[in-house]
Short mmCIF file of C-alpha atoms in Angstrom, two decimals:
data_model
loop_
_atom_site.label_atom_id
_atom_site.label_comp_id
_atom_site.label_asym_id
_atom_site.label_seq_id
_atom_site.Cartn_x
_atom_site.Cartn_y
_atom_site.Cartn_z
CA MET Q 16 42.43 -22.02 -68.50
CA ARG Q 17 43.13 -18.80 -70.68
CA GLU Q 18 46.77 -17.74 -70.64
CA PRO Q 19 46.97 -14.48 -68.66
CA LYS Q 20 47.06 -12.51 -72.01
CA ASP Q 21 44.06 -13.84 -73.49
CA CYS Q 22 42.18 -12.74 -69.94
CA THR Q 23 39.70 -10.07 -71.27
CA GLU Q 24 37.05 -9.72 -67.85
CA LYS Q 25 38.46 -9.65 -63.81
CA ALA Q 26 36.08 -12.84 -64.17
CA HIS Q 27 38.44 -14.82 -66.39
CA ILE Q 28 41.62 -13.96 -64.42
CA ARG Q 29 39.47 -14.91 -61.17
CA GLU Q 30 38.31 -18.36 -62.91
CA ALA Q 31 42.29 -19.47 -63.70
CA ILE Q 32 43.25 -17.75 -60.08
CA ASP Q 33 40.32 -20.58 -58.63
CA GLU Q 34 41.88 -23.43 -61.12
CA LEU Q 35 45.49 -22.35 -59.86
CA ASP Q 36 44.24 -22.47 -56.48
CA ALA Q 37 42.74 -25.85 -56.76
CA GLN Q 38 45.67 -27.29 -58.52
CA LEU Q 39 48.01 -26.18 -55.38
CA VAL Q 40 46.09 -27.58 -52.92
CA ASP Q 41 46.03 -30.85 -55.20
CA LEU Q 42 50.00 -30.57 -55.10
CA PHE Q 43 50.11 -29.89 -51.68
CA ALA Q 44 48.00 -32.59 -50.69
CA LYS Q 45 51.09 -35.10 -52.83
CA ARG Q 46 53.64 -33.43 -51.47
CA ASP Q 47 52.17 -33.98 -47.79
CA SER Q 48 51.61 -37.94 -48.72
CA TYR Q 49 55.61 -38.14 -49.08
CA VAL Q 50 56.14 -36.45 -45.83
CA ARG Q 51 54.03 -38.71 -44.41
CA ARG Q 52 55.32 -41.63 -45.75
CA MET Q 53 58.94 -40.44 -44.98
CA ALA Q 54 57.55 -40.50 -41.38
CA GLU Q 55 56.27 -44.15 -41.66
CA ILE Q 56 59.97 -44.56 -43.09
CA LYS Q 57 62.36 -43.09 -40.42
CA THR Q 58 63.26 -45.07 -37.06
CA HIS Q 59 63.45 -41.88 -34.77
CA PRO Q 60 62.01 -38.56 -34.34
CA SER Q 61 65.85 -36.67 -34.60
CA GLN Q 62 65.80 -37.91 -38.14
CA ALA Q 63 62.78 -35.59 -39.12
CA ARG Q 64 65.69 -32.86 -39.13
CA ILE Q 65 68.33 -33.03 -41.03
CA GLU Q 66 69.91 -29.58 -41.61
CA GLU Q 67 71.52 -30.53 -45.11
CA ARG Q 68 68.82 -31.55 -46.61
CA VAL Q 69 66.71 -28.59 -45.61
CA LYS Q 70 69.22 -26.40 -47.23
CA ALA Q 71 69.51 -28.46 -50.23
CA VAL Q 72 65.83 -27.99 -50.26
CA LEU Q 73 65.76 -24.29 -49.79
CA ASP Q 74 68.73 -23.52 -52.29
CA LYS Q 75 66.74 -25.42 -54.81
CA VAL Q 76 63.32 -23.69 -54.48
CA LEU Q 77 65.21 -20.07 -54.28
CA GLU Q 78 67.37 -21.07 -57.88
CA ARG Q 79 63.65 -21.76 -59.28
CA LEU Q 80 61.66 -18.46 -57.94
CA GLU Q 81 64.86 -16.75 -59.70
CA GLU Q 82 64.63 -18.49 -62.68
CA ARG Q 83 60.42 -17.76 -62.82
CA GLU Q 84 61.51 -14.04 -61.13
CA LEU Q 85 59.30 -14.48 -58.34
CA ALA Q 86 59.75 -13.04 -55.25
CA PRO Q 87 62.23 -14.74 -53.06
CA ASP Q 88 61.34 -12.13 -49.97
CA LEU Q 89 57.69 -13.47 -49.86
CA TYR Q 90 57.86 -17.42 -51.11
CA MET Q 91 61.56 -18.30 -49.27
CA GLN Q 92 59.49 -17.67 -45.49
CA PHE Q 93 56.31 -19.61 -46.93
CA TRP Q 94 58.74 -22.78 -47.78
CA GLU Q 95 60.38 -21.98 -44.56
CA ASP Q 96 57.22 -22.20 -42.94
CA LEU Q 97 56.06 -24.91 -44.94
CA ILE Q 98 59.42 -27.30 -44.29
CA GLU Q 99 59.47 -26.45 -40.38
CA VAL Q 100 55.68 -27.25 -39.75
CA ASN Q 101 56.28 -30.72 -41.74
CA ILE Q 102 59.61 -31.42 -39.67
CA ALA Q 103 57.46 -30.71 -36.18
CA TRP Q 104 54.59 -33.60 -38.32
CA GLU Q 105 57.50 -35.80 -38.52
CA GLU Q 106 58.68 -35.81 -35.87
CA GLU Q 107 55.52 -36.27 -33.53
CA ALA Q 108 54.36 -38.94 -35.79
CA ILE Q 109 57.72 -41.05 -35.30
CA ALA Q 110 57.97 -40.39 -31.55
CA ALA Q 111 53.73 -41.09 -31.54
CA ARG Q 112 54.17 -44.71 -33.43
CA LEU Q 113 57.74 -45.84 -31.11
CA ALA Q 114 55.56 -45.26 -28.23
CA GLY Q 115 52.67 -46.78 -29.59
CA ASP Q 116 55.05 -49.92 -30.35
CA LYS Q 117 56.40 -49.96 -27.03
CA GLU Q 118 52.74 -50.74 -25.57
#
């Protein structure tokens, strides 16, 4: 992939963005596999939301965004949404597993 400064045509930039998008999807898939594994390890749906952990993750993300001079207003909302979706998924997965264990 070309560095941005080496892109001399719009096609170069589009190719790079497409490649980065593919890498992002791969990273989200890997992240999701850890979320799924966490849901397998946790023993009660109430364990899906650990406020201290949510805050720690968001603090780390904000710090990284600021280091990279990225817009926190844009990316923090995305990260908050991602975490909320993951928590809801974990709660449902844990509850379903526990319900299945009772059968």
